Amino acid sequence: MWSRCNKEFPQVADDEREQGRTFLPKFDANGLLTAVVVDHETKDVLMVAFMDREALNATLRTGEAHFHSRSRGRLWKKGETSGNVLRVKEIGVDCDQDAIVLRAVPAGPSCHTGARSCFYRRIESGELVSAES
Amino acid sequence: MWSRCNKEFPQVADDEREQGRTFLPKFDANGLLTAVVVDHETKDVLMVAFMDREALNATLRTGEAHFHSRSRGRLWKKGETSGNVLRVKEIGVDCDQDAIVLRAVPAGPSCHTGARSCFYRRIESGELVSAES
């Protein structure tokens, strides 16, 4: 199919990626795409992580969020130790398919610090303050 | 200050990053951190992009979102051509300070395709469908 030929028709492939119905995830030079997790109910951003193809497939297959740990260099199921898994209800895909949004139901705190969201601070006058204040 | 010494006390620096009031943005091997833009009003995720130190500083200084374009290899003010700037109302910072959330007021569509959000599709039964449906 000419419209799928990345090498010879890169522009067509870009159009297909942006407008088509085919899921063509675009991994970066390190084989990763960005995954933003939002709370399905409150819409709060809970965490940001990265997925390689293995993590993406594991997420699609199981319905629970899996990521690629850049520090540990391996597949990482969110909640594998803590039990705080993320049950994925819906996956949004961006225009060039290099980022996805997981709308998920968290089984517990999403942050390893015990916070509900990793974004528990915000910048105010150059300093970090509690996001709740 | 020993508590700021990254080289000799990496663990202390990590604690400071997670618990402290000091904004210590953590750029990756490519000098980038992840920026998620959400609509300040609806909380919808509008786009995901990357910032180097220059883009972060330009954003903090001007109150309008700037990113680093990986494809063009340069500073990119969102809306510099289209006029669809993002006025930043609040910046959330995650636990290890390698990702930020910009809560912003968009002057127009955030996506270069003309869509309000770059996440105008979602996965359903392995295919991409309109996020509105």
PDB file of C-alpha atoms in Angstrom:
ATOM      1  CA  MET A   1       0.000   0.000   0.000  1.00  0.00           C
ATOM      2  CA  TRP A   2       1.652   3.234  -1.062  1.00  0.00           C
ATOM      3  CA  SER A   3      -0.064   5.229   1.631  1.00  0.00           C
ATOM      4  CA  ARG A   4       1.726   3.177   4.308  1.00  0.00           C
ATOM      5  CA  CYS A   5       5.175   3.425   2.790  1.00  0.00           C
ATOM      6  CA  ASN A   6       7.124   5.505   5.242  1.00  0.00           C
ATOM      7  CA  LYS A   7      10.313   5.529   3.284  1.00  0.00           C
ATOM      8  CA  GLU A   8       9.145   6.763  -0.062  1.00  0.00           C
ATOM      9  CA  PHE A   9       6.161   8.900   0.877  1.00  0.00           C
ATOM     10  CA  PRO A  10       6.939  10.387   4.268  1.00  0.00           C
ATOM     11  CA  GLN A  11       4.417  13.205   3.820  1.00  0.00           C
ATOM     12  CA  VAL A  12       1.620  10.810   3.014  1.00  0.00           C
ATOM     13  CA  ALA A  13       2.537   8.760   6.036  1.00  0.00           C
ATOM     14  CA  ASP A  14       2.362  11.915   8.167  1.00  0.00           C
ATOM     15  CA  ASP A  15      -1.118  12.651   6.849  1.00  0.00           C
ATOM     16  CA  GLU A  16      -2.181   9.094   7.536  1.00  0.00           C
ATOM     17  CA  ARG A  17      -0.823   9.439  11.064  1.00  0.00           C
ATOM     18  CA  GLU A  18      -2.709  12.654  11.693  1.00  0.00           C
ATOM     19  CA  GLN A  19      -5.980  11.955   9.979  1.00  0.00           C
ATOM     20  CA  GLY A  20      -6.298   8.196   9.690  1.00  0.00           C
ATOM     21  CA  ARG A  21      -8.046   5.594  11.765  1.00  0.00           C
ATOM     22  CA  THR A  22      -4.949   3.411  12.075  1.00  0.00           C
ATOM     23  CA  PHE A  23      -3.035   3.431  15.334  1.00  0.00           C
ATOM     24  CA  LEU A  24       0.570   4.027  14.234  1.00  0.00           C
ATOM     25  CA  PRO A  25       2.413   4.876  17.446  1.00  0.00           C
ATOM     26  CA  LYS A  26       5.520   6.941  16.804  1.00  0.00           C
ATOM     27  CA  PHE A  27       8.392   6.041  19.083  1.00  0.00           C
ATOM     28  CA  ASP A  28      11.308   8.454  19.428  1.00  0.00           C
ATOM     29  CA  ALA A  29      15.023   7.765  18.892  1.00  0.00           C
ATOM     30  CA  ASN A  30      15.069   5.915  22.220  1.00  0.00           C
ATOM     31  CA  GLY A  31      12.042   3.808  21.266  1.00  0.00           C
ATOM     32  CA  LEU A  32       9.722   5.702  23.608  1.00  0.00           C
ATOM     33  CA  LEU A  33       6.529   7.694  23.507  1.00  0.00           C
ATOM     34  CA  THR A  34       5.135   9.917  26.236  1.00  0.00           C
ATOM     35  CA  ALA A  35       2.207   8.725  28.333  1.00  0.00           C
ATOM     36  CA  VAL A  36       0.214  11.165  30.451  1.00  0.00           C
ATOM     37  CA  VAL A  37      -2.043   9.590  33.055  1.00  0.00           C
ATOM     38  CA  VAL A  38      -5.133  11.529  34.081  1.00  0.00           C
ATOM     39  CA  ASP A  39      -7.749  10.575  36.628  1.00  0.00           C
ATOM     40  CA  HIS A  40     -10.774   9.380  34.685  1.00  0.00           C
ATOM     41  CA  GLU A  41     -13.102  11.080  37.131  1.00  0.00           C
ATOM     42  CA  THR A  42     -11.429  14.336  38.229  1.00  0.00           C
ATOM     43  CA  LYS A  43      -9.311  14.846  35.055  1.00  0.00           C
ATOM     44  CA  ASP A  44      -6.314  15.701  37.261  1.00  0.00           C
ATOM     45  CA  VAL A  45      -2.947  14.784  35.786  1.00  0.00           C
ATOM     46  CA  LEU A  46      -1.628  11.971  37.997  1.00  0.00           C
ATOM     47  CA  MET A  47       1.749  11.208  36.421  1.00  0.00           C
ATOM     48  CA  VAL A  48       3.824  11.321  33.255  1.00  0.00           C
ATOM     49  CA  ALA A  49       5.922   8.367  32.110  1.00  0.00           C
ATOM     50  CA  PHE A  50       7.282   6.709  28.988  1.00  0.00           C
ATOM     51  CA  MET A  51       6.305   3.606  27.072  1.00  0.00           C
ATOM     52  CA  ASP A  52       8.217   1.473  24.635  1.00  0.00           C
ATOM     53  CA  ARG A  53       6.362  -0.917  22.348  1.00  0.00           C
ATOM     54  CA  GLU A  54       6.451  -3.654  24.988  1.00  0.00           C
ATOM     55  CA  ALA A  55       4.861  -1.417  27.637  1.00  0.00           C
ATOM     56  CA  LEU A  56       2.249  -0.144  25.210  1.00  0.00           C
ATOM     57  CA  ASN A  57       1.289  -3.656  24.167  1.00  0.00           C
ATOM     58  CA  ALA A  58       1.139  -4.834  27.782  1.00  0.00           C
ATOM     59  CA  THR A  59      -1.148  -1.902  28.590  1.00  0.00           C
ATOM     60  CA  LEU A  60      -3.435  -2.587  25.627  1.00  0.00           C
ATOM     61  CA  ARG A  61      -3.534  -6.318  26.415  1.00  0.00           C
ATOM     62  CA  THR A  62      -4.177  -6.104  30.169  1.00  0.00           C
ATOM     63  CA  GLY A  63      -6.030  -2.790  30.541  1.00  0.00           C
ATOM     64  CA  GLU A  64      -3.581  -1.842  33.300  1.00  0.00           C
ATOM     65  CA  ALA A  65      -0.893   0.793  32.792  1.00  0.00           C
ATOM     66  CA  HIS A  66       2.613  -0.438  32.050  1.00  0.00           C
ATOM     67  CA  PHE A  67       5.586   1.812  31.380  1.00  0.00           C
ATOM     68  CA  HIS A  68       9.234   1.574  30.481  1.00  0.00           C
ATOM     69  CA  SER A  69      11.445   2.601  33.363  1.00  0.00           C
ATOM     70  CA  ARG A  70      14.262   4.678  31.950  1.00  0.00           C
ATOM     71  CA  SER A  71      16.284   4.410  35.168  1.00  0.00           C
ATOM     72  CA  ARG A  72      15.875   0.655  35.532  1.00  0.00           C
ATOM     73  CA  GLY A  73      15.826  -0.041  31.804  1.00  0.00           C
ATOM     74  CA  ARG A  74      12.926  -2.470  31.981  1.00  0.00           C
ATOM     75  CA  LEU A  75       9.184  -2.973  31.710  1.00  0.00           C
ATOM     76  CA  TRP A  76       7.429  -1.628  34.772  1.00  0.00           C
ATOM     77  CA  LYS A  77       3.833  -2.349  35.642  1.00  0.00           C
ATOM     78  CA  LYS A  78       2.546   0.582  37.653  1.00  0.00           C
ATOM     79  CA  GLY A  79       1.623  -0.770  41.084  1.00  0.00           C
ATOM     80  CA  GLU A  80       3.576  -4.016  40.701  1.00  0.00           C
ATOM     81  CA  THR A  81       5.015  -3.494  44.196  1.00  0.00           C
ATOM     82  CA  SER A  82       2.583  -1.072  45.845  1.00  0.00           C
ATOM     83  CA  GLY A  83      -0.608  -2.534  44.434  1.00  0.00           C
ATOM     84  CA  ASN A  84      -1.576   0.938  43.236  1.00  0.00           C
ATOM     85  CA  VAL A  85      -2.377  -0.104  39.695  1.00  0.00           C
ATOM     86  CA  LEU A  86      -3.998   2.157  37.137  1.00  0.00           C
ATOM     87  CA  ARG A  87      -7.029   0.660  35.386  1.00  0.00           C
ATOM     88  CA  VAL A  88      -7.195   2.270  31.961  1.00  0.00           C
ATOM     89  CA  LYS A  89     -10.678   3.301  30.832  1.00  0.00           C
ATOM     90  CA  GLU A  90      -9.765   5.211  27.680  1.00  0.00           C
ATOM     91  CA  ILE A  91      -6.677   6.071  25.649  1.00  0.00           C
ATOM     92  CA  GLY A  92      -6.398   9.373  23.782  1.00  0.00           C
ATOM     93  CA  VAL A  93      -3.878   9.712  20.952  1.00  0.00           C
ATOM     94  CA  ASP A  94      -2.334  12.964  19.749  1.00  0.00           C
ATOM     95  CA  CYS A  95      -1.977  14.302  16.222  1.00  0.00           C
ATOM     96  CA  ASP A  96       1.409  12.794  15.388  1.00  0.00           C
ATOM     97  CA  GLN A  97       0.874   9.756  17.611  1.00  0.00           C
ATOM     98  CA  ASP A  98       3.971  10.253  19.753  1.00  0.00           C
ATOM     99  CA  ALA A  99       2.010  10.927  22.945  1.00  0.00           C
ATOM    100  CA  ILE A 100      -0.975   9.269  24.555  1.00  0.00           C
ATOM    101  CA  VAL A 101      -3.292  10.142  27.424  1.00  0.00           C
ATOM    102  CA  LEU A 102      -4.434   7.300  29.663  1.00  0.00           C
ATOM    103  CA  ARG A 103      -7.713   8.104  31.374  1.00  0.00           C
ATOM    104  CA  ALA A 104      -7.496   5.766  34.317  1.00  0.00           C
ATOM    105  CA  VAL A 105      -9.003   4.721  37.616  1.00  0.00           C
ATOM    106  CA  PRO A 106      -6.205   4.676  40.218  1.00  0.00           C
ATOM    107  CA  ALA A 107      -6.333   1.930  42.869  1.00  0.00           C
ATOM    108  CA  GLY A 108      -4.443   4.203  45.279  1.00  0.00           C
ATOM    109  CA  PRO A 109      -1.902   7.030  45.320  1.00  0.00           C
ATOM    110  CA  SER A 110      -0.195   7.314  41.931  1.00  0.00           C
ATOM    111  CA  CYS A 111       3.038   8.818  43.245  1.00  0.00           C
ATOM    112  CA  HIS A 112       5.770   6.774  44.922  1.00  0.00           C
ATOM    113  CA  THR A 113       5.842   9.486  47.622  1.00  0.00           C
ATOM    114  CA  GLY A 114       2.304   8.500  48.632  1.00  0.00           C
ATOM    115  CA  ALA A 115       0.717  11.552  47.050  1.00  0.00           C
ATOM    116  CA  ARG A 116      -2.442  11.086  45.010  1.00  0.00           C
ATOM    117  CA  SER A 117      -0.749  12.756  42.039  1.00  0.00           C
ATOM    118  CA  CYS A 118       2.945  13.254  41.269  1.00  0.00           C
ATOM    119  CA  PHE A 119       2.069  16.919  40.653  1.00  0.00           C
ATOM    120  CA  TYR A 120       1.651  17.795  44.325  1.00  0.00           C
ATOM    121  CA  ARG A 121       3.523  21.082  43.997  1.00  0.00           C
ATOM    122  CA  ARG A 122       3.219  24.172  41.873  1.00  0.00           C
ATOM    123  CA  ILE A 123       5.516  27.109  41.208  1.00  0.00           C
ATOM    124  CA  GLU A 124       4.691  30.334  42.982  1.00  0.00           C
ATOM    125  CA  SER A 125       7.035  33.315  42.939  1.00  0.00           C
ATOM    126  CA  GLY A 126       9.922  31.068  41.919  1.00  0.00           C
ATOM    127  CA  GLU A 127       9.385  28.566  44.752  1.00  0.00           C
ATOM    128  CA  LEU A 128       7.514  25.293  44.996  1.00  0.00           C
ATOM    129  CA  VAL A 129       4.420  25.286  47.154  1.00  0.00           C
ATOM    130  CA  SER A 130       1.790  22.656  47.838  1.00  0.00           C
ATOM    131  CA  ALA A 131      -0.606  22.283  44.921  1.00  0.00           C
ATOM    132  CA  GLU A 132      -3.461  22.087  47.403  1.00  0.00           C
ATOM    133  CA  SER A 133      -2.819  25.488  48.945  1.00  0.00           C
TER     134      SER A 133
ATOM    135  CA  MET B   1      25.697  23.809  50.764  1.00  0.00           C
ATOM    136  CA  TRP B   2      26.010  20.060  51.165  1.00  0.00           C
ATOM    137  CA  SER B   3      22.317  19.517  50.585  1.00  0.00           C
ATOM    138  CA  ARG B   4      22.676  20.904  47.061  1.00  0.00           C
ATOM    139  CA  CYS B   5      25.770  18.925  46.138  1.00  0.00           C
ATOM    140  CA  ASN B   6      24.602  16.590  43.400  1.00  0.00           C
ATOM    141  CA  LYS B   7      27.903  14.836  42.956  1.00  0.00           C
ATOM    142  CA  GLU B   8      28.683  13.708  46.456  1.00  0.00           C
ATOM    143  CA  PHE B   9      25.230  13.332  47.955  1.00  0.00           C
ATOM    144  CA  PRO B  10      22.972  12.183  45.152  1.00  0.00           C
ATOM    145  CA  GLN B  11      20.371  10.758  47.559  1.00  0.00           C
ATOM    146  CA  VAL B  12      20.108  13.981  49.491  1.00  0.00           C
ATOM    147  CA  ALA B  13      19.697  15.839  46.253  1.00  0.00           C
ATOM    148  CA  ASP B  14      16.870  13.467  45.289  1.00  0.00           C
ATOM    149  CA  ASP B  15      15.116  14.130  48.592  1.00  0.00           C
ATOM    150  CA  GLU B  16      15.540  17.843  48.121  1.00  0.00           C
ATOM    151  CA  ARG B  17      14.068  17.513  44.641  1.00  0.00           C
ATOM    152  CA  GLU B  18      11.042  15.601  45.890  1.00  0.00           C
ATOM    153  CA  GLN B  19      10.303  17.374  49.117  1.00  0.00           C
ATOM    154  CA  GLY B  20      11.933  20.782  48.899  1.00  0.00           C
ATOM    155  CA  ARG B  21      10.658  24.191  47.976  1.00  0.00           C
ATOM    156  CA  THR B  22      13.431  24.800  45.452  1.00  0.00           C
ATOM    157  CA  PHE B  23      12.630  24.488  41.767  1.00  0.00           C
ATOM    158  CA  LEU B  24      15.381  22.181  40.472  1.00  0.00           C
ATOM    159  CA  PRO B  25      14.183  21.153  37.006  1.00  0.00           C
ATOM    160  CA  LYS B  26      15.684  17.856  35.899  1.00  0.00           C
ATOM    161  CA  PHE B  27      16.523  17.768  32.214  1.00  0.00           C
ATOM    162  CA  ASP B  28      17.131  14.409  30.534  1.00  0.00           C
ATOM    163  CA  ALA B  29      20.171  13.306  28.510  1.00  0.00           C
ATOM    164  CA  ASN B  30      18.918  15.477  25.637  1.00  0.00           C
ATOM    165  CA  GLY B  31      18.492  18.496  27.906  1.00  0.00           C
ATOM    166  CA  LEU B  32      14.701  18.244  27.872  1.00  0.00           C
ATOM    167  CA  LEU B  33      11.819  17.875  30.274  1.00  0.00           C
ATOM    168  CA  THR B  34       8.235  16.984  29.422  1.00  0.00           C
ATOM    169  CA  ALA B  35       5.555  19.674  29.446  1.00  0.00           C
ATOM    170  CA  VAL B  36       1.871  18.747  29.470  1.00  0.00           C
ATOM    171  CA  VAL B  37      -0.516  21.562  28.637  1.00  0.00           C
ATOM    172  CA  VAL B  38      -3.999  21.375  30.100  1.00  0.00           C
ATOM    173  CA  ASP B  39      -6.856  23.792  29.623  1.00  0.00           C
ATOM    174  CA  HIS B  40      -7.070  25.860  32.793  1.00  0.00           C
ATOM    175  CA  GLU B  41     -10.843  25.795  32.651  1.00  0.00           C
ATOM    176  CA  THR B  42     -11.888  22.370  31.320  1.00  0.00           C
ATOM    177  CA  LYS B  43      -8.774  20.466  32.505  1.00  0.00           C
ATOM    178  CA  ASP B  44      -8.576  18.749  29.100  1.00  0.00           C
ATOM    179  CA  VAL B  45      -5.077  17.834  27.977  1.00  0.00           C
ATOM    180  CA  LEU B  46      -4.362  20.106  25.010  1.00  0.00           C
ATOM    181  CA  MET B  47      -0.875  19.034  23.978  1.00  0.00           C
ATOM    182  CA  VAL B  48       2.392  17.489  25.100  1.00  0.00           C
ATOM    183  CA  ALA B  49       5.765  18.981  24.178  1.00  0.00           C
ATOM    184  CA  PHE B  50       9.313  19.327  25.445  1.00  0.00           C
ATOM    185  CA  MET B  51      11.250  22.171  26.999  1.00  0.00           C
ATOM    186  CA  ASP B  52      14.943  22.794  27.321  1.00  0.00           C
ATOM    187  CA  ARG B  53      16.224  25.341  29.819  1.00  0.00           C
ATOM    188  CA  GLU B  54      15.850  28.159  27.296  1.00  0.00           C
ATOM    189  CA  ALA B  55      12.187  27.322  26.634  1.00  0.00           C
ATOM    190  CA  LEU B  56      11.452  26.947  30.335  1.00  0.00           C
ATOM    191  CA  ASN B  57      13.038  30.294  31.135  1.00  0.00           C
ATOM    192  CA  ALA B  58      11.194  32.007  28.276  1.00  0.00           C
ATOM    193  CA  THR B  59       7.924  30.554  29.575  1.00  0.00           C
ATOM    194  CA  LEU B  60       8.610  31.680  33.145  1.00  0.00           C
ATOM    195  CA  ARG B  61       9.677  35.136  31.988  1.00  0.00           C
ATOM    196  CA  THR B  62       6.832  35.854  29.558  1.00  0.00           C
ATOM    197  CA  GLY B  63       3.942  33.811  30.978  1.00  0.00           C
ATOM    198  CA  GLU B  64       3.385  32.360  27.508  1.00  0.00           C
ATOM    199  CA  ALA B  65       4.276  28.762  26.659  1.00  0.00           C
ATOM    200  CA  HIS B  66       7.550  28.191  24.830  1.00  0.00           C
ATOM    201  CA  PHE B  67       8.900  24.785  23.861  1.00  0.00           C
ATOM    202  CA  HIS B  68      11.928  23.241  22.246  1.00  0.00           C
ATOM    203  CA  SER B  69      11.093  21.856  18.829  1.00  0.00           C
ATOM    204  CA  ARG B  70      12.891  18.545  18.497  1.00  0.00           C
ATOM    205  CA  SER B  71      12.306  18.439  14.730  1.00  0.00           C
ATOM    206  CA  ARG B  72      13.465  21.999  14.083  1.00  0.00           C
ATOM    207  CA  GLY B  73      16.063  21.998  16.858  1.00  0.00           C
ATOM    208  CA  ARG B  74      15.154  25.452  18.119  1.00  0.00           C
ATOM    209  CA  LEU B  75      13.133  27.493  20.573  1.00  0.00           C
ATOM    210  CA  TRP B  76       9.499  27.591  19.561  1.00  0.00           C
ATOM    211  CA  LYS B  77       6.935  29.954  21.018  1.00  0.00           C
ATOM    212  CA  LYS B  78       3.563  28.263  20.767  1.00  0.00           C
ATOM    213  CA  GLY B  79       1.433  30.437  18.489  1.00  0.00           C
ATOM    214  CA  GLU B  80       4.364  32.384  17.045  1.00  0.00           C
ATOM    215  CA  THR B  81       2.880  31.868  13.567  1.00  0.00           C
ATOM    216  CA  SER B  82      -0.778  31.073  14.215  1.00  0.00           C
ATOM    217  CA  GLY B  83      -1.325  33.534  17.031  1.00  0.00           C
ATOM    218  CA  ASN B  84      -2.729  30.698  19.123  1.00  0.00           C
ATOM    219  CA  VAL B  85      -0.586  31.384  22.155  1.00  0.00           C
ATOM    220  CA  LEU B  86      -1.033  29.668  25.498  1.00  0.00           C
ATOM    221  CA  ARG B  87      -1.248  32.023  28.466  1.00  0.00           C
ATOM    222  CA  VAL B  88       0.073  30.110  31.460  1.00  0.00           C
ATOM    223  CA  LYS B  89      -1.922  30.536  34.664  1.00  0.00           C
ATOM    224  CA  GLU B  90      -0.208  27.936  36.825  1.00  0.00           C
ATOM    225  CA  ILE B  91       2.675  25.472  36.593  1.00  0.00           C
ATOM    226  CA  GLY B  92       2.573  22.125  38.392  1.00  0.00           C
ATOM    227  CA  VAL B  93       5.812  20.242  39.028  1.00  0.00           C
ATOM    228  CA  ASP B  94       6.119  16.492  39.539  1.00  0.00           C
ATOM    229  CA  CYS B  95       7.972  14.559  42.241  1.00  0.00           C
ATOM    230  CA  ASP B  96      11.340  14.260  40.507  1.00  0.00           C
ATOM    231  CA  GLN B  97      10.948  17.556  38.634  1.00  0.00           C
ATOM    232  CA  ASP B  98      11.386  16.107  35.152  1.00  0.00           C
ATOM    233  CA  ALA B  99       7.828  16.910  34.059  1.00  0.00           C
ATOM    234  CA  ILE B 100       5.626  19.959  34.412  1.00  0.00           C
ATOM    235  CA  VAL B 101       1.956  20.682  33.809  1.00  0.00           C
ATOM    236  CA  LEU B 102       1.070  24.062  32.334  1.00  0.00           C
ATOM    237  CA  ARG B 103      -2.477  25.095  33.207  1.00  0.00           C
ATOM    238  CA  ALA B 104      -3.128  27.545  30.430  1.00  0.00           C
ATOM    239  CA  VAL B 105      -5.700  29.686  28.676  1.00  0.00           C
ATOM    240  CA  PRO B 106      -5.492  28.925  24.943  1.00  0.00           C
ATOM    241  CA  ALA B 107      -6.016  31.844  22.550  1.00  0.00           C
ATOM    242  CA  GLY B 108      -7.299  29.417  19.898  1.00  0.00           C
ATOM    243  CA  PRO B 109      -6.930  25.813  18.761  1.00  0.00           C
ATOM    244  CA  SER B 110      -3.858  24.248  20.340  1.00  0.00           C
ATOM    245  CA  CYS B 111      -3.257  21.716  17.572  1.00  0.00           C
ATOM    246  CA  HIS B 112      -1.637  22.604  14.243  1.00  0.00           C
ATOM    247  CA  THR B 113      -4.462  20.628  12.589  1.00  0.00           C
ATOM    248  CA  GLY B 114      -6.949  23.223  13.857  1.00  0.00           C
ATOM    249  CA  ALA B 115      -8.331  20.957  16.549  1.00  0.00           C
ATOM    250  CA  ARG B 116      -8.895  22.422  19.999  1.00  0.00           C
ATOM    251  CA  SER B 117      -6.683  19.697  21.493  1.00  0.00           C
ATOM    252  CA  CYS B 118      -4.027  17.511  19.868  1.00  0.00           C
ATOM    253  CA  PHE B 119      -5.813  14.565  21.504  1.00  0.00           C
ATOM    254  CA  TYR B 120      -8.775  14.589  19.109  1.00  0.00           C
ATOM    255  CA  ARG B 121      -8.814  10.810  18.748  1.00  0.00           C
ATOM    256  CA  ARG B 122      -9.041   7.865  21.068  1.00  0.00           C
ATOM    257  CA  ILE B 123      -8.430   4.154  20.626  1.00  0.00           C
ATOM    258  CA  GLU B 124     -11.497   1.979  20.317  1.00  0.00           C
ATOM    259  CA  SER B 125     -11.272  -1.698  19.390  1.00  0.00           C
ATOM    260  CA  GLY B 126      -7.777  -1.155  18.004  1.00  0.00           C
ATOM    261  CA  GLU B 127      -8.797   1.748  15.758  1.00  0.00           C
ATOM    262  CA  LEU B 128      -8.699   5.507  16.178  1.00  0.00           C
ATOM    263  CA  VAL B 129     -12.045   7.239  16.447  1.00  0.00           C
ATOM    264  CA  SER B 130     -13.009  10.835  17.132  1.00  0.00           C
ATOM    265  CA  ALA B 131     -12.593  11.737  20.791  1.00  0.00           C
ATOM    266  CA  GLU B 132     -15.901  13.566  20.606  1.00  0.00           C
ATOM    267  CA  SER B 133     -17.915  10.524  19.596  1.00  0.00           C
TER     268      SER B 133
END
